[in-house]
PDB file of C-alpha atoms in Angstrom:
ATOM      1  CA  MET A 187      -1.915 -13.627  -3.144  1.00 83.00           C
ATOM      2  CA  ALA A 188      -2.267 -17.001  -1.450  1.00 88.00           C
ATOM      3  CA  TYR A 189      -4.413 -19.723  -3.060  1.00 94.00           C
ATOM      4  CA  PHE A 190      -5.567 -22.486  -0.711  1.00 96.00           C
ATOM      5  CA  PRO A 191      -6.621 -26.040  -1.731  1.00 97.00           C
ATOM      6  CA  LEU A 192     -10.384 -26.309  -1.435  1.00 95.00           C
ATOM      7  CA  GLY A 193      -9.943 -29.407   0.713  1.00 94.00           C
ATOM      8  CA  ASP A 194      -8.096 -27.344   3.330  1.00 96.00           C
ATOM      9  CA  VAL A 195     -10.894 -24.783   3.723  1.00 96.00           C
ATOM     10  CA  THR A 196     -13.206 -25.347   6.694  1.00 94.00           C
ATOM     11  CA  ALA A 197     -16.483 -26.967   5.659  1.00 90.00           C
ATOM     12  CA  ASP A 198     -19.463 -24.637   5.098  1.00 92.00           C
ATOM     13  CA  VAL A 199     -17.297 -21.490   5.092  1.00 96.00           C
ATOM     14  CA  LEU A 200     -17.653 -20.976   1.340  1.00 96.00           C
ATOM     15  CA  GLN A 201     -21.134 -20.308  -0.068  1.00 95.00           C
ATOM     16  CA  PRO A 202     -21.226 -20.099  -3.895  1.00 94.00           C
ATOM     17  CA  ASP A 203     -22.287 -16.731  -5.264  1.00 90.00           C
ATOM     18  CA  GLU A 204     -24.083 -16.308  -8.589  1.00 88.00           C
ATOM     19  CA  HIS A 205     -21.649 -13.533  -9.466  1.00 88.00           C
ATOM     20  CA  THR A 206     -18.871 -14.390 -11.933  1.00 92.00           C
ATOM     21  CA  THR A 207     -16.228 -12.284 -13.624  1.00 94.00           C
ATOM     22  CA  ARG A 208     -13.540 -12.885 -16.205  1.00 93.00           C
ATOM     23  CA  HIS A 209      -9.885 -12.397 -15.354  1.00 93.00           C
ATOM     24  CA  ARG A 210      -7.773 -11.133 -18.251  1.00 91.00           C
ATOM     25  CA  ASP A 211      -5.108 -13.826 -17.773  1.00 92.00           C
ATOM     26  CA  LEU A 212      -6.806 -16.533 -15.696  1.00 94.00           C
ATOM     27  CA  GLY A 213     -10.238 -16.863 -17.283  1.00 93.00           C
ATOM     28  CA  THR A 214     -13.649 -17.199 -15.647  1.00 95.00           C
ATOM     29  CA  THR A 215     -13.719 -16.428 -11.927  1.00 96.00           C
ATOM     30  CA  SER A 216     -16.420 -17.694  -9.562  1.00 96.00           C
ATOM     31  CA  TRP A 217     -17.052 -15.845  -6.308  1.00 96.00           C
ATOM     32  CA  TYR A 218     -18.055 -16.977  -2.837  1.00 96.00           C
ATOM     33  CA  THR A 219     -19.690 -15.532   0.235  1.00 96.00           C
ATOM     34  CA  VAL A 220     -17.548 -16.359   3.273  1.00 97.00           C
ATOM     35  CA  ARG A 221     -19.439 -17.343   6.430  1.00 95.00           C
ATOM     36  CA  ALA A 222     -17.839 -17.858   9.840  1.00 92.00           C
ATOM     37  CA  GLY A 223     -19.996 -18.006  12.955  1.00 89.00           C
ATOM     38  CA  THR A 224     -22.400 -15.081  12.811  1.00 91.00           C
ATOM     39  CA  GLN A 225     -20.285 -13.147  10.305  1.00 92.00           C
ATOM     40  CA  SER A 226     -20.819 -13.139   6.563  1.00 94.00           C
ATOM     41  CA  ARG A 227     -18.880 -11.343   3.813  1.00 94.00           C
ATOM     42  CA  GLN A 228     -20.134 -11.308   0.223  1.00 94.00           C
ATOM     43  CA  ARG A 229     -17.663 -11.854  -2.619  1.00 94.00           C
ATOM     44  CA  ALA A 230     -14.869 -12.380  -0.108  1.00 95.00           C
ATOM     45  CA  ALA A 231     -13.283 -15.358  -1.883  1.00 96.00           C
ATOM     46  CA  TRP A 232     -12.875 -16.524  -5.466  1.00 96.00           C
ATOM     47  CA  GLN A 233     -11.785 -19.414  -7.646  1.00 96.00           C
ATOM     48  CA  HIS A 234     -10.592 -19.415 -11.264  1.00 96.00           C
ATOM     49  CA  THR A 235     -12.601 -22.163 -12.941  1.00 95.00           C
ATOM     50  CA  GLU A 236     -11.341 -22.121 -16.548  1.00 93.00           C
ATOM     51  CA  LEU A 237      -7.594 -21.843 -16.073  1.00 94.00           C
ATOM     52  CA  PRO A 238      -5.179 -21.821 -19.010  1.00 93.00           C
ATOM     53  CA  ASP A 239      -2.482 -24.492 -19.019  1.00 93.00           C
ATOM     54  CA  HIS A 240       0.228 -22.167 -17.743  1.00 93.00           C
ATOM     55  CA  ALA A 241      -1.750 -21.497 -14.545  1.00 94.00           C
ATOM     56  CA  GLY A 242      -2.701 -25.102 -13.804  1.00 94.00           C
ATOM     57  CA  ASP A 243      -1.185 -24.931 -10.315  1.00 95.00           C
ATOM     58  CA  LEU A 244      -4.188 -22.834  -9.245  1.00 96.00           C
ATOM     59  CA  LYS A 245      -6.703 -25.517 -10.193  1.00 96.00           C
ATOM     60  CA  GLY A 246      -8.962 -26.466  -7.281  1.00 96.00           C
ATOM     61  CA  ARG A 247      -7.715 -23.579  -5.157  1.00 97.00           C
ATOM     62  CA  VAL A 248      -9.463 -20.568  -3.668  1.00 97.00           C
ATOM     63  CA  ALA A 249      -8.188 -17.138  -2.622  1.00 96.00           C
ATOM     64  CA  PHE A 250      -9.551 -14.825   0.074  1.00 95.00           C
ATOM     65  CA  ALA A 251      -9.794 -11.050  -0.231  1.00 92.00           C
ATOM     66  CA  TRP A 252      -7.369  -9.309   2.130  1.00 85.00           C
ATOM     67  CA  ARG A 253      -9.739  -6.506   3.096  1.00 82.00           C
ATOM     68  CA  ALA A 254     -12.641  -8.882   3.719  1.00 89.00           C
ATOM     69  CA  MET A 255     -10.796 -10.984   6.312  1.00 89.00           C
ATOM     70  CA  ASP A 256      -9.974 -10.041   9.900  1.00 86.00           C
ATOM     71  CA  ALA A 257      -6.405 -11.349   9.692  1.00 86.00           C
ATOM     72  CA  PHE A 258      -3.922 -13.338   7.604  1.00 88.00           C
ATOM     73  CA  TYR A 259      -0.966 -15.299   8.955  1.00 88.00           C
ATOM     74  CA  GLU A 260       2.313 -16.654   7.599  1.00 85.00           C
ATOM     75  CA  GLU A 261       3.483 -19.371   9.978  1.00 87.00           C
ATOM     76  CA  ASP A 262       2.625 -17.966  13.432  1.00 89.00           C
ATOM     77  CA  GLU A 263       3.004 -14.292  12.525  1.00 85.00           C
ATOM     78  CA  ARG A 264       0.163 -12.042  11.494  1.00 83.00           C
ATOM     79  CA  ILE A 265       0.597 -10.301   8.139  1.00 81.00           C
ATOM     80  CA  VAL A 266      -0.694  -6.730   8.351  1.00 74.00           C
ATOM     81  CA  GLY A 267      -2.052  -5.054   5.232  1.00 69.00           C
ATOM     82  CA  HIS A 268      -1.017  -7.571   2.592  1.00 72.00           C
ATOM     83  CA  ALA A 269       1.824  -9.993   1.950  1.00 78.00           C
ATOM     84  CA  ALA A 270       5.219  -8.604   1.005  1.00 81.00           C
ATOM     85  CA  ASP A 271       6.944  -9.477  -2.278  1.00 84.00           C
ATOM     86  CA  SER A 272      10.323 -11.123  -1.690  1.00 83.00           C
ATOM     87  CA  TYR A 273      11.631  -9.444  -4.863  1.00 88.00           C
ATOM     88  CA  HIS A 274      10.626  -5.962  -3.717  1.00 91.00           C
ATOM     89  CA  ARG A 275      13.518  -3.679  -2.755  1.00 93.00           C
ATOM     90  CA  ILE A 276      13.862  -0.294  -1.051  1.00 96.00           C
ATOM     91  CA  ASP A 277      17.008   1.834  -0.872  1.00 96.00           C
ATOM     92  CA  ILE A 278      17.294   5.192   0.912  1.00 98.00           C
ATOM     93  CA  ARG A 279      20.007   7.737   0.158  1.00 98.00           C
ATOM     94  CA  SER A 280      20.984  11.124   1.570  1.00 97.00           C
ATOM     95  CA  THR A 281      21.311  13.978  -0.905  1.00 97.00           C
ATOM     96  CA  SER A 282      22.110  17.691  -0.954  1.00 97.00           C
ATOM     97  CA  ARG A 283      19.850  18.430  -3.934  1.00 97.00           C
ATOM     98  CA  HIS A 284      17.470  21.374  -3.615  1.00 98.00           C
ATOM     99  CA  LEU A 285      13.848  20.349  -3.205  1.00 98.00           C
ATOM    100  CA  VAL A 286      11.054  22.949  -3.110  1.00 98.00           C
ATOM    101  CA  VAL A 287       7.339  22.298  -2.711  1.00 98.00           C
ATOM    102  CA  ARG A 288       4.866  25.049  -3.638  1.00 97.00           C
ATOM    103  CA  SER A 289       1.146  25.565  -3.331  1.00 96.00           C
ATOM    104  CA  GLY A 290       0.477  28.529  -5.580  1.00 94.00           C
ATOM    105  CA  ASP A 291       2.754  31.280  -4.309  1.00 94.00           C
ATOM    106  CA  ARG A 292       3.236  29.624  -0.924  1.00 96.00           C
ATOM    107  CA  VAL A 293       6.414  27.656  -0.193  1.00 98.00           C
ATOM    108  CA  VAL A 294       5.357  24.532   1.700  1.00 98.00           C
ATOM    109  CA  ALA A 295       8.821  22.960   1.919  1.00 98.00           C
ATOM    110  CA  ASP A 296      12.342  24.061   1.061  1.00 98.00           C
ATOM    111  CA  THR A 297      15.303  21.792   1.800  1.00 98.00           C
ATOM    112  CA  THR A 298      18.809  20.873   0.684  1.00 98.00           C
ATOM    113  CA  ARG A 299      18.866  17.735   2.823  1.00 98.00           C
ATOM    114  CA  PRO A 300      16.058  15.481   1.637  1.00 98.00           C
ATOM    115  CA  LEU A 301      16.219  11.713   1.672  1.00 98.00           C
ATOM    116  CA  VAL A 302      15.391   9.927  -1.569  1.00 97.00           C
ATOM    117  CA  LEU A 303      13.665   6.562  -1.361  1.00 97.00           C
ATOM    118  CA  TYR A 304      14.024   4.209  -4.326  1.00 95.00           C
ATOM    119  CA  GLU A 305      11.383   1.474  -4.408  1.00 93.00           C
ATOM    120  CA  SER A 306      10.967  -1.298  -6.960  1.00 90.00           C
ATOM    121  CA  GLY A 307       8.653  -0.255  -9.784  1.00 84.00           C
ATOM    122  CA  PHE A 308       7.917   3.258  -8.517  1.00 88.00           C
ATOM    123  CA  ALA A 309       9.278   6.737  -9.029  1.00 89.00           C
ATOM    124  CA  PRO A 310      11.828   7.963  -6.475  1.00 93.00           C
ATOM    125  CA  ARG A 311      10.112   9.545  -3.467  1.00 95.00           C
ATOM    126  CA  TRP A 312      11.647  12.534  -1.725  1.00 97.00           C
ATOM    127  CA  TYR A 313      11.271  12.847   2.053  1.00 98.00           C
ATOM    128  CA  VAL A 314      11.723  16.204   3.788  1.00 98.00           C
ATOM    129  CA  PRO A 315      12.657  16.817   7.457  1.00 98.00           C
ATOM    130  CA  CYS A 316       9.810  18.486   9.362  1.00 97.00           C
ATOM    131  CA  ALA A 317      12.086  21.414  10.227  1.00 98.00           C
ATOM    132  CA  ASP A 318      12.126  22.283   6.515  1.00 98.00           C
ATOM    133  CA  VAL A 319       8.336  22.031   6.103  1.00 98.00           C
ATOM    134  CA  ASP A 320       5.765  24.746   6.804  1.00 97.00           C
ATOM    135  CA  GLU A 321       3.600  22.418   8.873  1.00 96.00           C
ATOM    136  CA  SER A 322       0.857  25.061   9.124  1.00 97.00           C
ATOM    137  CA  ALA A 323       0.156  24.320   5.443  1.00 97.00           C
ATOM    138  CA  LEU A 324      -0.623  20.663   6.218  1.00 97.00           C
ATOM    139  CA  THR A 325      -4.108  19.642   7.285  1.00 97.00           C
ATOM    140  CA  PRO A 326      -4.422  16.045   8.545  1.00 97.00           C
ATOM    141  CA  ALA A 327      -6.607  13.966   6.205  1.00 96.00           C
ATOM    142  CA  GLU A 328      -8.847  11.132   7.311  1.00 92.00           C
ATOM    143  CA  GLY A 329      -7.771   7.564   6.718  1.00 88.00           C
ATOM    144  CA  ARG A 330      -4.414   5.827   6.772  1.00 89.00           C
ATOM    145  CA  THR A 331      -2.914   3.251   4.460  1.00 87.00           C
ATOM    146  CA  PHE A 332      -0.552   0.429   5.277  1.00 84.00           C
ATOM    147  CA  CYS A 333       2.570  -0.572   3.370  1.00 87.00           C
ATOM    148  CA  PRO A 334       4.107  -3.959   4.264  1.00 85.00           C
ATOM    149  CA  TYR A 335       7.549  -2.493   3.524  1.00 91.00           C
ATOM    150  CA  LYS A 336       7.296   0.827   5.367  1.00 93.00           C
ATOM    151  CA  GLY A 337       4.409   0.730   7.842  1.00 90.00           C
ATOM    152  CA  LEU A 338       1.369   2.907   8.480  1.00 91.00           C
ATOM    153  CA  ALA A 339       1.098   6.183   6.543  1.00 94.00           C
ATOM    154  CA  SER A 340      -0.750   9.326   7.607  1.00 95.00           C
ATOM    155  CA  TYR A 341      -1.917  11.800   4.952  1.00 96.00           C
ATOM    156  CA  TYR A 342      -2.292  15.573   4.684  1.00 98.00           C
ATOM    157  CA  ASP A 343      -4.306  17.957   2.542  1.00 97.00           C
ATOM    158  CA  ILE A 344      -2.599  21.127   1.307  1.00 97.00           C
ATOM    159  CA  VAL A 345      -5.038  23.942   0.491  1.00 91.00           C
ATOM    160  CA  GLY A 346      -7.071  22.451  -2.409  1.00 86.00           C
ATOM    161  CA  ALA A 347      -4.848  19.402  -2.920  1.00 95.00           C
ATOM    162  CA  HIS A 348      -6.344  16.293  -1.297  1.00 95.00           C
ATOM    163  CA  ARG A 349      -3.890  13.860   0.353  1.00 95.00           C
ATOM    164  CA  ALA A 350      -0.995  15.665  -1.293  1.00 96.00           C
ATOM    165  CA  ALA A 351       1.523  14.675   1.378  1.00 98.00           C
ATOM    166  CA  TRP A 352       2.154  11.723   3.641  1.00 97.00           C
ATOM    167  CA  SER A 353       4.364  10.643   6.514  1.00 98.00           C
ATOM    168  CA  TYR A 354       5.297   7.376   8.211  1.00 97.00           C
ATOM    169  CA  GLU A 355       5.205   8.373  11.871  1.00 94.00           C
ATOM    170  CA  ASP A 356       6.842   5.144  13.004  1.00 93.00           C
ATOM    171  CA  ALA A 357       8.344   3.516   9.914  1.00 95.00           C
ATOM    172  CA  TRP A 358       9.483  -0.105   9.944  1.00 91.00           C
ATOM    173  CA  THR A 359      13.016  -0.699  11.197  1.00 91.00           C
ATOM    174  CA  GLU A 360      14.301  -1.389   7.677  1.00 92.00           C
ATOM    175  CA  VAL A 361      13.301   2.105   6.522  1.00 96.00           C
ATOM    176  CA  ARG A 362      13.572   3.927   9.845  1.00 97.00           C
ATOM    177  CA  ARG A 363      15.422   6.826   8.199  1.00 97.00           C
ATOM    178  CA  VAL A 364      12.177   8.215   6.729  1.00 98.00           C
ATOM    179  CA  SER A 365      10.273   7.958  10.001  1.00 97.00           C
ATOM    180  CA  GLY A 366       8.557  11.278  10.740  1.00 97.00           C
ATOM    181  CA  LEU A 367       9.656  12.899   7.474  1.00 98.00           C
ATOM    182  CA  VAL A 368       7.138  14.231   4.934  1.00 98.00           C
ATOM    183  CA  SER A 369       6.855  13.299   1.264  1.00 98.00           C
ATOM    184  CA  PHE A 370       4.803  15.105  -1.370  1.00 97.00           C
ATOM    185  CA  GLU A 371       2.790  13.816  -4.330  1.00 95.00           C
ATOM    186  CA  PRO A 372       3.953  15.487  -7.578  1.00 94.00           C
ATOM    187  CA  ASP A 373       0.604  14.746  -9.222  1.00 90.00           C
ATOM    188  CA  GLU A 374      -1.200  16.775  -6.542  1.00 94.00           C
ATOM    189  CA  ILE A 375       1.167  19.648  -5.760  1.00 96.00           C
ATOM    190  CA  GLU A 376       4.127  21.412  -7.384  1.00 97.00           C
ATOM    191  CA  VAL A 377       7.400  19.691  -6.425  1.00 97.00           C
ATOM    192  CA  LEU A 378      10.640  21.067  -7.874  1.00 98.00           C
ATOM    193  CA  LEU A 379      14.000  19.293  -7.738  1.00 97.00           C
ATOM    194  CA  ASP A 380      16.944  21.549  -8.573  1.00 97.00           C
ATOM    195  CA  GLY A 381      14.454  23.892 -10.267  1.00 97.00           C
ATOM    196  CA  ILE A 382      12.836  21.201 -12.437  1.00 97.00           C
ATOM    197  CA  ARG A 383       9.255  20.204 -11.721  1.00 96.00           C
ATOM    198  CA  LEU A 384       8.812  16.515 -10.923  1.00 95.00           C
ATOM    199  CA  ARG A 385       6.173  14.566 -12.827  1.00 89.00           C
ATOM    200  CA  LEU A 386       5.447  10.871 -12.573  1.00 76.00           C
ATOM    201  CA  GLU A 387       6.211   8.837 -15.668  1.00 73.00           C
ATOM    202  CA  PRO A 388       3.602   6.348 -16.963  1.00 63.00           C
ATOM    203  CA  GLY A 389       3.584   3.264 -14.769  1.00 56.00           C
ATOM    204  CA  GLN A 390       5.184   4.990 -11.784  1.00 57.00           C
ATOM    205  CA  GLY A 391       1.984   5.755  -9.948  1.00 57.00           C
ATOM    206  CA  VAL A 392       0.683   3.708  -7.037  1.00 55.00           C
ATOM    207  CA  VAL A 393      -2.584   1.816  -7.501  1.00 52.00           C
ATOM    208  CA  SER A 394      -4.532   2.691  -4.386  1.00 51.00           C
ATOM    209  CA  HIS A 395      -6.333  -0.095  -2.560  1.00 47.00           C
ATOM    210  CA  GLY A 396      -8.173   2.423  -0.432  1.00 47.00           C
ATOM    211  CA  VAL A 397      -7.911   3.258   3.232  1.00 47.00           C
ATOM    212  CA  ASP A 398      -6.991   0.211   5.307  1.00 50.00           C
ATOM    213  CA  ARG A 399      -9.678  -1.117   7.633  1.00 49.00           C
ATOM    214  CA  ASN A 400      -9.277  -0.948  11.410  1.00 53.00           C
ATOM    215  CA  LEU A 401      -5.519  -0.450  11.457  1.00 53.00           C
ATOM    216  CA  SER A 402      -3.887   1.629  14.162  1.00 51.00           C
ATOM    217  CA  LEU A 403      -0.287   2.544  14.839  1.00 45.00           C
ATOM    218  CA  ASP A 404      -0.369   0.524  18.058  1.00 52.00           C
ATOM    219  CA  GLU A 405      -1.727  -2.519  16.258  1.00 51.00           C
ATOM    220  CA  THR A 406       0.821  -2.528  13.455  1.00 48.00           C
ATOM    221  CA  THR A 407       3.689  -1.909  15.885  1.00 48.00           C
ATOM    222  CA  ALA A 408       2.547  -4.775  18.107  1.00 47.00           C
ATOM    223  CA  VAL A 409       2.343  -7.140  15.137  1.00 47.00           C
ATOM    224  CA  ARG A 410       5.798  -6.065  13.925  1.00 49.00           C
ATOM    225  CA  GLN A 411       7.366  -6.684  17.364  1.00 46.00           C
ATOM    226  CA  ALA A 412       5.614  -9.992  18.014  1.00 43.00           C
TER     227      ALA A 412
END
């Protein structure tokens, strides 16, 4: 999250809001309505007003909500979704382990050639080639999400399991190996690896920020290639 000096924010953009909250680590937080031209977004920016000593660098600075703004930039390049963490790492490995995905008695996927994606802080994710997936079991779900490390994800429902699978149709160059493959959510559907059912450990789940606003595959690709 970027915090900007108040003096660098265009005059009259920030309108104080009566709403305040309390951040667990950073104390009292005051909120602003952001106005630009004819547009107005409530609670689209905030400032921590009672900072502890260890967070003094944030004094007199304001942050803007990613989803409330039309665009963010680093240098001259637009940042799509949200900023990437320079300490975040992804590794992808081939494997011959046996992965089976079931919905009741129906086999949705069965492969001995999945790719496993290791990502900082999360459980390993197993990606299956489409040839090893019963695609008739997948129903496209509304809404996509954007990952600054992998790209734009499409989701699928499987019988009664909502958004139980996803795919990066055109994954970023750095993770191109999973492009077009399908991964399955062990919390939503039965996923077995070498006969053992996968379950996420505490802390390995992804905190959803909701469906990303006004993002298309063409848009994210254009930004990436700019």
